[in-house]
Short mmCIF file of C-alpha atoms in Angstrom, two decimals:
data_model
loop_
_atom_site.label_atom_id
_atom_site.label_comp_id
_atom_site.label_asym_id
_atom_site.label_seq_id
_atom_site.Cartn_x
_atom_site.Cartn_y
_atom_site.Cartn_z
CA UNK A 1 20.14 94.07 69.54
CA UNK A 2 21.54 97.06 67.64
CA UNK A 3 19.30 98.86 65.17
CA UNK A 4 21.28 99.17 61.95
CA UNK A 5 19.18 101.46 59.72
CA UNK A 6 16.11 99.39 58.87
CA UNK A 7 17.66 96.17 60.08
CA UNK A 8 18.85 95.03 63.42
CA UNK A 9 22.30 93.66 64.12
CA UNK A 10 22.64 90.98 66.78
CA UNK A 11 25.69 91.35 69.09
CA UNK A 12 26.67 88.27 71.05
CA UNK A 13 29.06 89.03 73.92
CA UNK A 14 31.16 86.05 74.82
CA UNK A 15 31.73 85.42 78.54
CA UNK A 16 33.83 88.04 80.30
CA UNK A 17 33.31 90.80 77.74
CA UNK A 18 32.52 94.33 78.96
CA UNK A 19 31.44 97.39 77.08
CA UNK A 20 34.66 99.30 78.04
CA UNK A 21 36.82 96.59 76.60
CA UNK A 22 38.96 96.42 73.50
CA UNK A 23 37.37 93.64 71.52
CA UNK A 24 37.94 91.57 68.44
CA UNK A 25 35.38 89.97 66.13
CA UNK A 26 36.02 86.27 66.25
CA UNK A 27 33.01 85.20 64.13
CA UNK A 28 30.23 86.88 62.13
CA UNK A 29 27.38 85.93 59.82
CA UNK A 30 23.75 86.52 58.84
CA UNK A 31 20.62 84.78 60.04
CA UNK A 32 17.95 83.39 57.74
CA UNK A 33 15.85 86.46 58.51
CA UNK A 34 18.64 88.71 57.20
CA UNK A 35 19.90 90.00 60.56
CA UNK A 36 23.69 90.17 60.78
CA UNK A 37 25.42 88.85 63.83
CA UNK A 38 28.90 89.12 65.39
CA UNK A 39 30.67 87.28 68.15
CA UNK A 40 33.16 89.46 70.03
CA UNK A 41 36.02 88.35 72.31
CA UNK A 42 37.62 90.58 74.91
CA UNK A 43 41.32 91.36 74.27
CA UNK A 44 42.31 93.95 76.93
CA UNK A 45 40.60 96.59 79.01
CA UNK A 46 40.17 99.76 77.01
CA UNK A 47 41.95 102.81 78.43
CA UNK A 48 42.14 106.41 77.36
CA UNK A 49 45.91 106.16 76.82
CA UNK A 50 45.54 103.16 74.51
CA UNK A 51 43.25 105.07 72.19
CA UNK A 52 45.47 108.16 71.70
CA UNK A 53 48.16 108.15 69.00
CA UNK A 54 50.69 110.82 68.00
CA UNK A 55 51.45 111.90 64.44
CA UNK A 56 53.94 109.05 64.11
CA UNK A 57 51.35 106.50 65.07
CA UNK A 58 52.88 105.81 68.49
CA UNK A 59 50.36 105.04 71.17
CA UNK A 60 50.36 107.28 74.26
CA UNK A 61 50.37 104.18 76.44
CA UNK A 62 53.65 103.07 74.80
CA UNK A 63 55.26 106.47 75.39
CA UNK A 64 54.21 106.53 79.05
CA UNK A 65 55.70 103.07 79.52
CA UNK A 66 59.03 104.29 78.07
CA UNK A 67 59.01 107.32 80.40
CA UNK A 68 58.40 105.07 83.40
CA UNK A 69 61.33 102.87 82.39
CA UNK A 70 63.57 105.95 82.25
CA UNK A 71 62.42 107.00 85.72
CA UNK A 72 63.12 103.52 87.05
CA UNK A 73 66.59 103.59 85.44
CA UNK A 74 67.40 107.00 86.96
CA UNK A 75 66.26 105.87 90.38
CA UNK A 76 68.47 102.80 90.09
CA UNK A 77 71.48 104.94 89.04
CA UNK A 78 70.97 107.35 91.96
CA UNK A 79 70.82 104.40 94.33
CA UNK A 80 74.01 103.00 92.83
CA UNK A 81 75.80 106.36 93.22
CA UNK A 82 74.76 106.66 96.86
CA UNK A 83 75.74 103.10 97.74
CA UNK A 84 78.76 102.43 95.52
CA UNK A 85 82.34 102.63 96.88
CA UNK A 86 84.70 105.38 95.82
CA UNK A 87 86.07 105.20 92.28
CA UNK A 88 89.86 104.78 91.87
CA UNK A 89 91.83 108.01 91.96
CA UNK A 90 93.94 108.43 88.82
CA UNK A 91 96.12 111.08 90.48
CA UNK A 92 99.21 109.95 92.39
CA UNK A 93 100.01 111.46 95.80
CA UNK A 94 96.62 113.25 95.78
CA UNK A 95 96.97 114.61 99.32
CA UNK A 96 100.64 115.62 98.94
CA UNK A 97 101.91 113.35 101.73
CA UNK A 98 104.84 111.92 99.74
CA UNK A 99 107.70 114.39 99.67
CA UNK A 100 110.89 112.52 98.69
CA UNK A 101 112.77 115.70 97.82
CA UNK A 102 112.34 116.61 101.47
CA UNK A 103 112.06 120.40 101.32
CA UNK A 104 109.84 122.31 103.73
CA UNK A 105 109.40 125.07 101.17
CA UNK A 106 109.85 124.96 97.40
CA UNK A 107 110.72 128.44 96.23
CA UNK A 108 111.65 129.55 92.72
CA UNK A 109 114.61 131.39 94.16
CA UNK A 110 116.24 128.05 94.92
CA UNK A 111 116.02 126.70 91.36
CA UNK A 112 117.25 127.62 87.92
CA UNK A 113 114.38 126.47 85.71
CA UNK A 114 110.83 127.77 85.31
CA UNK A 115 109.35 124.26 85.66
CA UNK A 116 110.27 122.07 88.61
CA UNK A 117 108.74 119.40 90.80
CA UNK A 118 107.82 119.87 94.44
CA UNK A 119 106.01 117.15 96.40
CA UNK A 120 106.05 113.94 94.40
CA UNK A 121 104.23 114.14 91.03
CA UNK A 122 103.25 117.80 91.49
CA UNK A 123 104.99 120.38 89.33
CA UNK A 124 105.22 124.15 89.57
CA UNK A 125 105.76 126.28 86.48
CA UNK A 126 105.76 130.04 86.14
CA UNK A 127 106.44 132.92 83.81
CA UNK A 128 107.87 136.04 85.43
CA UNK A 129 107.54 139.59 84.20
CA UNK A 130 110.76 141.49 84.80
CA UNK A 131 113.20 139.17 86.47
CA UNK A 132 113.04 136.32 88.89
CA UNK A 133 114.08 138.57 91.76
CA UNK A 134 110.70 140.34 91.50
CA UNK A 135 108.68 137.15 91.79
CA UNK A 136 108.00 135.17 94.93
CA UNK A 137 106.23 131.83 94.59
CA UNK A 138 106.45 129.01 97.07
CA UNK A 139 104.89 125.64 97.80
CA UNK A 140 104.80 124.40 101.38
CA UNK A 141 103.77 120.86 102.29
CA UNK A 142 101.21 120.98 105.08
CA UNK A 143 101.17 117.52 106.74
CA UNK A 144 97.75 117.94 108.32
CA UNK A 145 95.92 119.73 105.54
CA UNK A 146 97.47 119.06 102.14
CA UNK A 147 99.62 121.78 100.67
CA UNK A 148 99.82 125.57 100.74
CA UNK A 149 100.40 127.38 97.46
CA UNK A 150 101.58 130.99 97.85
CA UNK A 151 101.98 133.70 95.23
CA UNK A 152 103.38 136.80 96.85
CA UNK A 153 104.48 138.93 93.91
CA UNK A 154 103.55 139.62 90.33
CA UNK A 155 103.52 136.87 87.71
CA UNK A 156 101.92 136.52 84.30
CA UNK A 157 100.99 132.94 85.18
CA UNK A 158 101.71 130.30 87.79
CA UNK A 159 100.56 126.69 87.40
CA UNK A 160 100.66 123.92 90.00
CA UNK A 161 99.64 120.63 88.44
CA UNK A 162 100.02 116.89 87.86
CA UNK A 163 100.56 115.56 84.34
CA UNK A 164 99.28 112.22 83.02
CA UNK A 165 100.73 110.74 79.83
CA UNK A 166 98.34 109.03 77.44
CA UNK A 167 100.69 106.10 76.90
CA UNK A 168 100.23 105.26 80.59
CA UNK A 169 96.55 106.10 81.18
CA UNK A 170 94.73 106.76 77.92
CA UNK A 171 91.92 109.22 78.71
CA UNK A 172 91.21 110.26 75.11
CA UNK A 173 87.49 110.20 74.36
CA UNK A 174 86.61 109.43 77.98
CA UNK A 175 84.52 111.45 80.43
CA UNK A 176 86.38 112.29 83.64
CA UNK A 177 85.61 114.23 86.81
CA UNK A 178 88.23 116.39 88.55
CA UNK A 179 87.38 117.22 92.17
CA UNK A 180 89.32 118.86 95.00
CA UNK A 181 88.89 120.37 98.44
CA UNK A 182 90.05 123.92 99.11
CA UNK A 183 90.72 124.86 102.72
CA UNK A 184 91.94 128.46 102.45
CA UNK A 185 91.61 130.76 99.47
CA UNK A 186 92.70 134.36 98.98
CA UNK A 187 93.45 136.33 95.86
CA UNK A 188 92.59 135.30 92.31
CA UNK A 189 92.92 131.52 91.90
CA UNK A 190 91.55 128.96 89.52
CA UNK A 191 91.75 125.39 88.27
CA UNK A 192 92.34 124.03 84.79
CA UNK A 193 92.52 120.92 82.60
CA UNK A 194 94.95 121.32 79.71
CA UNK A 195 96.06 118.98 76.91
CA UNK A 196 99.51 119.06 75.33
CA UNK A 197 100.67 117.81 71.94
CA UNK A 198 103.50 118.84 69.64
CA UNK A 199 104.39 121.96 71.68
CA UNK A 200 100.77 123.14 71.65
CA UNK A 201 98.56 123.52 74.72
CA UNK A 202 94.77 123.49 74.66
CA UNK A 203 92.65 124.38 77.71
CA UNK A 204 89.59 122.13 77.69
CA UNK A 205 88.20 123.18 81.08
CA UNK A 206 88.85 125.90 83.63
CA UNK A 207 87.12 127.68 86.48
CA UNK A 208 87.54 130.17 89.30
CA UNK A 209 88.12 129.27 92.94
CA UNK A 210 86.26 131.91 94.92
CA UNK A 211 86.00 130.58 98.45
CA UNK A 212 87.50 128.10 100.86
CA UNK A 213 86.20 125.15 102.88
CA UNK A 214 84.53 123.79 99.79
CA UNK A 215 84.68 120.85 97.38
CA UNK A 216 84.87 121.83 93.71
CA UNK A 217 84.07 119.47 90.84
CA UNK A 218 84.54 119.66 87.08
CA UNK A 219 83.34 117.04 84.58
CA UNK A 220 84.66 117.05 81.02
CA UNK A 221 85.00 114.71 78.05
CA UNK A 222 88.60 114.52 76.87
CA UNK A 223 89.03 115.08 73.10
CA UNK A 224 89.83 112.00 71.01
CA UNK A 225 92.52 113.70 68.92
CA UNK A 226 96.30 113.51 69.36
CA UNK A 227 97.38 114.15 72.96
CA UNK A 228 100.77 113.52 74.56
CA UNK A 229 99.80 114.33 78.15
CA UNK A 230 97.14 116.20 80.14
CA UNK A 231 97.67 118.60 83.03
CA UNK A 232 95.19 118.72 85.93
CA UNK A 233 95.90 121.54 88.31
CA UNK A 234 95.58 124.99 89.80
CA UNK A 235 96.71 128.44 88.70
CA UNK A 236 97.09 132.09 89.45
CA UNK A 237 96.70 134.10 86.27
CA UNK A 238 96.83 137.85 86.08
CA UNK A 239 99.35 140.59 86.62
CA UNK A 240 100.19 141.55 90.14
CA UNK A 241 97.59 139.32 91.76
CA UNK A 242 98.66 137.75 95.01
CA UNK A 243 97.26 135.34 97.55
CA UNK A 244 97.33 131.84 98.97
CA UNK A 245 95.60 128.58 98.20
CA UNK A 246 95.44 125.62 100.55
CA UNK A 247 94.62 122.41 98.66
CA UNK A 248 93.70 119.54 100.97
CA UNK A 249 93.33 116.88 98.29
CA UNK A 250 92.58 116.35 94.62
CA UNK A 251 90.92 113.50 92.75
CA UNK A 252 90.56 112.46 89.12
CA UNK A 253 88.21 109.64 88.20
CA UNK A 254 86.40 108.17 85.25
CA UNK A 255 82.71 109.02 84.95
CA UNK A 256 80.49 112.06 85.11
CA UNK A 257 80.17 112.43 88.87
CA UNK A 258 82.52 112.71 91.84
CA UNK A 259 82.73 109.93 94.41
CA UNK A 260 84.17 110.40 97.91
CA UNK A 261 87.87 111.00 98.35
CA UNK A 262 89.60 108.24 100.31
CA UNK A 263 93.19 108.93 101.50
CA UNK A 264 95.53 106.38 99.90
CA UNK A 265 97.90 104.03 101.70
CA UNK A 266 101.17 106.03 101.92
CA UNK A 267 103.31 102.89 101.49
CA UNK A 268 101.68 102.02 98.19
CA UNK A 269 101.60 105.67 97.14
CA UNK A 270 105.36 105.95 97.65
CA UNK A 271 105.93 103.04 95.26
CA UNK A 272 103.70 104.74 92.68
CA UNK A 273 105.71 107.94 93.07
CA UNK A 274 109.00 106.09 92.68
CA UNK A 275 108.11 105.13 89.13
CA UNK A 276 108.69 108.83 88.39
CA UNK A 277 111.28 109.90 90.95
CA UNK A 278 113.57 108.19 93.47
CA UNK A 279 115.76 109.92 96.00
CA UNK A 280 118.19 107.61 97.74
CA UNK A 281 118.82 107.54 101.43
CA UNK A 282 122.07 106.93 103.27
CA UNK A 283 123.71 103.54 102.59
CA UNK A 284 121.39 102.57 99.72
CA UNK A 285 124.20 102.71 97.13
CA UNK A 286 126.71 100.13 98.33
CA UNK A 287 130.02 98.83 97.03
CA UNK A 288 133.08 96.93 98.19
CA UNK A 289 136.48 98.60 98.05
CA UNK A 290 138.48 96.46 95.58
CA UNK A 291 142.13 95.40 95.84
CA UNK A 292 143.18 98.19 93.45
CA UNK A 293 142.11 100.72 96.11
CA UNK A 294 141.52 103.33 93.43
CA UNK A 295 138.18 102.52 91.82
CA UNK A 296 134.92 101.93 93.68
CA UNK A 297 131.71 100.82 91.96
CA UNK A 298 128.46 101.24 93.87
CA UNK A 299 125.29 99.42 92.84
CA UNK A 300 121.64 100.27 93.50
CA UNK A 301 118.54 98.37 92.41
CA UNK A 302 115.50 100.63 92.23
CA UNK A 303 112.58 99.58 94.47
CA UNK A 304 110.27 99.67 91.41
CA UNK A 305 110.68 99.72 87.64
CA UNK A 306 110.78 103.40 86.72
CA UNK A 307 108.57 104.58 83.88
CA UNK A 308 111.68 105.49 81.82
CA UNK A 309 115.45 105.54 82.18
CA UNK A 310 115.97 108.43 84.62
CA UNK A 311 118.39 111.30 84.64
CA UNK A 312 120.69 111.47 87.67
CA UNK A 313 121.19 114.39 90.01
CA UNK A 314 124.50 113.87 91.80
CA UNK A 315 125.33 116.67 94.26
CA UNK A 316 128.78 118.17 94.43
CA UNK A 317 131.07 116.86 97.15
CA UNK A 318 129.20 113.58 97.43
CA UNK A 319 129.95 111.98 100.77
CA UNK A 320 131.24 108.39 100.77
CA UNK A 321 131.63 106.39 103.94
CA UNK A 322 133.36 103.10 104.62
CA UNK A 323 133.49 100.89 107.67
CA UNK A 324 134.87 97.65 109.11
CA UNK A 325 137.10 97.38 110.84
CA UNK A 326 137.42 101.15 111.21
CA UNK A 327 135.20 103.92 109.95
CA UNK A 328 136.05 106.75 107.61
CA UNK A 329 134.36 109.43 105.55
CA UNK A 330 135.50 111.42 102.51
CA UNK A 331 133.96 113.43 99.70
CA UNK A 332 134.28 112.89 95.95
CA UNK A 333 133.46 114.99 92.90
CA UNK A 334 134.07 112.41 90.18
CA UNK A 335 131.13 110.08 90.79
CA UNK A 336 129.69 109.02 87.43
CA UNK A 337 127.17 106.51 86.15
CA UNK A 338 128.70 103.62 84.22
CA UNK A 339 125.33 101.92 83.83
CA UNK A 340 121.74 103.03 84.28
CA UNK A 341 118.39 101.59 83.24
CA UNK A 342 114.82 101.77 84.47
CA UNK A 343 115.61 99.18 87.16
CA UNK A 344 119.18 99.73 88.40
CA UNK A 345 122.23 101.97 88.40
CA UNK A 346 125.98 101.53 88.85
CA UNK A 347 128.08 104.51 89.92
CA UNK A 348 131.88 104.61 89.92
CA UNK A 349 134.42 106.94 91.46
CA UNK A 350 138.18 107.08 90.85
CA UNK A 351 139.54 107.99 94.26
CA UNK A 352 142.90 106.82 95.51
CA UNK A 353 144.37 108.13 98.73
CA UNK A 354 141.29 107.89 100.98
CA UNK A 355 140.97 104.21 100.13
CA UNK A 356 144.53 103.10 100.84
CA UNK A 357 144.49 100.21 103.22
CA UNK A 358 140.71 99.84 103.02
CA UNK A 359 140.55 96.83 100.67
CA UNK A 360 137.50 94.66 101.24
CA UNK A 361 135.62 97.21 103.29
CA UNK A 362 132.03 98.12 102.49
CA UNK A 363 131.63 101.58 101.01
CA UNK A 364 128.35 103.47 100.69
CA UNK A 365 127.05 106.89 99.71
CA UNK A 366 125.64 109.12 102.41
CA UNK A 367 124.55 111.97 100.13
CA UNK A 368 121.07 111.87 98.62
CA UNK A 369 121.05 111.20 94.86
CA UNK A 370 117.96 111.81 92.75
CA UNK A 371 116.77 109.73 89.81
CA UNK A 372 114.27 111.71 87.78
CA UNK A 373 111.79 110.23 85.26
CA UNK A 374 109.11 112.88 85.74
CA UNK A 375 107.06 114.39 82.88
CA UNK A 376 108.39 117.69 81.57
#
């Protein structure tokens, strides 16, 4: 019984009801003697959290449940990160093993332009201060440890990078992570992510490389605006600063964290590289000496479809060889393309005297010829 002023109120607890329980009135009334009565049914155990509300009327118990769900989600994500395989690497030739151009050292003194490619898919560009003769920059493939990047004299900037076009891999509006391992580091070096559109560059991320034997990571969301291509790479900016940088590998992946680097299959990586650049080997361009003995057409089908119709680099004094039944070698300077596409090329030379008496023999080019569809 509950004393309600001068009257008593009769409370009838239905089975299972406790005093610390949230309850609901399921029936009520008044006796003939005027005493009110209520029948109460248990709904749920009463807790402190269920009785506290914020200014928006949200129960504390509800908020704690939401927090717990977030914790469970984070724990699940961490487990997935630690147990998931490595994400695909969007960079090609990430450990610099493919080197079709074949040089042991790529030095600016050997080239005429301020932007040129070194190991496959990796470009070097520079801006010199007072003449190329006062600048010494070189890239050296290091088969066991990636590549060595040397800056030995003054430069206003030097960039070593790989470019990705948006019409091939559209990264606009996506979050990506750029990671790389630095073996040796000396001098002032850094890394950068730079977009390019309509002759305008925009640096969207950059940082300083201060020490070696370390993995660096950078996560950034690529802008959604107009972009032609994006450069991911390394630099030496500053006047007169010198030093060396040994880059073991680099990785670009979708997402906001870095997954382990896994060295790619070199056979597959070569085919990826050949979409951008192909350098022929001896006897890959083959023709048959015709009865006229004055015109030879040599055909070559590319091992992959190149990303665009390439430009051709034909060296002077190209060496042609022929054989069966007797061998011979001669050089030509009038080798020209009569057909080229993204899948094949036909080269022709007008050479008379060396071919006399050689009708029907197989003729092939010994000199290396480059087909370039890189991004400039």
